[in-house]
Amino acid sequence: MTGPPDDCLARNEWICGDYLSTRRQILVDAVVQHLQLTSVSVLIALAVALPLAVLARRFGWAAGPVLALTTVLYTIPSLAMFSLLLPVYGLSAPLVVAGLVLYSLTLLVRNILAGLRAVPEETRQAARGLGYGPIRLLLTVELPLALPAAMAGVRIAMVSAVSLVTVGAIVGFGGLGNLIYSGMNTYFKAQVLTASALCVVIAVAADLLLLGVQRALTPWTRAVRA
Amino acid sequence: MDEGGARVKTLGDAWAWLGDPAHWAGDDGVWHRLTQHLVLTVVCLLISCLIALPVALVLGHLGRGGALAVNISNVGRAVPTFAVLVLLLLTPIGTWGDGPTVVALVLFAVPPLLTNAYVGMRGVDRSIVRAARGMGMTGRQMLWKVELPLALPLVLSGVRIAAVQLVATATIAALAGGGGLGRIITAGFNLASTPQVVAGAVLVAGFALIVEGIFEAAERLAPGWTRGTRRRAG
């Protein structure tokens, strides 16, 4: 007769190597879902935020309402945001994506607009003097100069999204949040700690990756500092 | 019924849910949950201010620990609230009733308070500080009479961000069994009652917007020198 196994899983320890080896597939699936939900959300938010910020910059009257609306959206707690979208999307991944897009919008619009506003007027006039039309001015002068501020917004939005996805566990699409949620219900310490730590690792890795992208896209900012 | 009609019906049902007096009374009722949410937010805001502001003001006055004060905000953003709530629930703190909720709320309210107050203190024009020193002010006098008044706009903006953050965190606490308006939402999910989920979400969103509105109004009514340019740190 063998007794019950006496390993760290049976003892319900916080840190457990056996958990990692026996639940590898579950963890990989959760990480993949986590990454998909966050990256899709931030990309959609970027696609919506860019024209909004450009509009708010071009037409002064649009800036007030756009900023007010995004601030109101940002004030609504994440759990309430997902719940308000329930009648529209049901228990689905698009619900979580839509909620995250609304959050990221605020951060992105605010930062892109700040970047566009910070472009010096002389620079704009110099480009006009060289015969740049409004579109070419926007694409080749204003947007590149706004890039550092915009990327700062993308980084904050990405890190926030990585952390907020976990709340999506309430509808079953929370990436690593699903593991935290089920770990809570079964009092499974190793699962909760491992999933939580992975969330932080993903957030830090995404932040560093975006920092690298920013450096690669804006070589001139380094030249100035050096 | 088409999909659009179903959506309108859900909103109507949520409205009807809110209109039913039975949902407002009792331990699971709206009034009780609202009181819990309000008490949690106010108490934790006070505790966080008592912890964060003295530290930030002294560090800012001395000009030390800047990297810590500024980076703690970014760390706070990267750590999921939900994960911290569940981790606390599984530790011995979890047996103290509202313990995990209060600890998690304070943990997430401290970073914006700390960062904003520190940045505000360091943002005070150095020539003004030097002038105060030249007039023979002691360090304590400079802190209270020169630096703090000038840093006040950013300190208060930190309090505002922390308050909104607290309302949101108290809502997520419901996922880990904490009290507050979020419980109406989680109970709605457990009952598979979309009207209750939407009604709870409307209550939470309304509560958060009222808190934000109170700070906005206070900022407008306050004397001009407390205002200054609003910046969000981090």
mmCIF file of N, CA and C in Angstrom, chain A residues 30 38 50 60 64 78 87 90 92-93 107 109 115 159 162 164 176 185 198:
data_model
loop_
_atom_site.group_PDB
_atom_site.id
_atom_site.type_symbol
_atom_site.label_atom_id
_atom_site.label_comp_id
_atom_site.label_asym_id
_atom_site.label_seq_id
_atom_site.Cartn_x
_atom_site.Cartn_y
_atom_site.Cartn_z
ATOM 1 N N ALA A 30 -3.056 29.636 -21.001
ATOM 2 C CA ALA A 30 -3.492 30.860 -20.330
ATOM 3 C C ALA A 30 -2.627 32.047 -20.741
ATOM 4 N N THR A 38 -4.590 41.072 -24.673
ATOM 5 C CA THR A 38 -3.981 42.387 -24.461
ATOM 6 C C THR A 38 -3.512 43.007 -25.764
ATOM 7 N N LEU A 50 -5.606 57.128 -32.674
ATOM 8 C CA LEU A 50 -4.800 57.983 -33.551
ATOM 9 C C LEU A 50 -5.676 58.998 -34.296
ATOM 10 N N GLY A 60 -9.935 72.447 -32.779
ATOM 11 C CA GLY A 60 -9.821 72.744 -31.344
ATOM 12 C C GLY A 60 -11.065 72.407 -30.563
ATOM 13 N N GLY A 64 -12.019 69.183 -26.281
ATOM 14 C CA GLY A 64 -12.734 69.135 -24.997
ATOM 15 C C GLY A 64 -13.613 67.906 -24.872
ATOM 16 N N SER A 78 -13.226 48.640 -13.820
ATOM 17 C CA SER A 78 -13.152 47.612 -14.862
ATOM 18 C C SER A 78 -14.279 46.590 -14.759
ATOM 19 N N PRO A 87 -24.678 42.857 -22.062
ATOM 20 C CA PRO A 87 -25.818 42.706 -22.970
ATOM 21 C C PRO A 87 -25.421 42.774 -24.436
ATOM 22 N N GLY A 90 -22.315 39.408 -24.583
ATOM 23 C CA GLY A 90 -22.492 38.122 -23.923
ATOM 24 C C GLY A 90 -21.189 37.661 -23.286
ATOM 25 N N SER A 92 -18.133 36.452 -23.752
ATOM 26 C CA SER A 92 -17.252 36.162 -24.874
ATOM 27 C C SER A 92 -15.950 36.930 -24.752
ATOM 28 N N ALA A 93 -14.956 36.524 -25.567
ATOM 29 C CA ALA A 93 -13.678 37.233 -25.579
ATOM 30 C C ALA A 93 -13.840 38.674 -26.078
ATOM 31 N N LEU A 107 -5.771 56.555 -22.286
ATOM 32 C CA LEU A 107 -4.328 56.760 -22.130
ATOM 33 C C LEU A 107 -3.700 57.153 -23.459
ATOM 34 N N VAL A 109 -5.192 58.458 -26.357
ATOM 35 C CA VAL A 109 -5.621 59.754 -26.896
ATOM 36 C C VAL A 109 -4.901 60.880 -26.158
ATOM 37 N N GLY A 115 1.593 64.778 -27.346
ATOM 38 C CA GLY A 115 2.745 64.742 -28.239
ATOM 39 C C GLY A 115 2.569 65.667 -29.427
ATOM 40 N N VAL A 159 0.783 47.884 -20.218
ATOM 41 C CA VAL A 159 0.978 47.363 -18.862
ATOM 42 C C VAL A 159 -0.364 47.315 -18.118
ATOM 43 N N VAL A 162 -2.441 44.371 -19.484
ATOM 44 C CA VAL A 162 -1.964 43.067 -18.995
ATOM 45 C C VAL A 162 -2.542 42.799 -17.606
ATOM 46 N N LEU A 164 -5.302 44.330 -16.259
ATOM 47 C CA LEU A 164 -6.778 44.357 -16.230
ATOM 48 C C LEU A 164 -7.414 43.111 -16.838
ATOM 49 N N LEU A 176 -4.507 34.510 -17.643
ATOM 50 C CA LEU A 176 -4.005 33.990 -16.368
ATOM 51 C C LEU A 176 -4.993 34.262 -15.232
ATOM 52 N N ASN A 185 -10.987 29.566 -5.836
ATOM 53 C CA ASN A 185 -12.124 28.742 -5.429
ATOM 54 C C ASN A 185 -11.700 27.396 -4.862
ATOM 55 N N LEU A 198 3.399 35.302 -13.263
ATOM 56 C CA LEU A 198 3.491 35.355 -14.726
ATOM 57 C C LEU A 198 2.898 36.652 -15.263
#
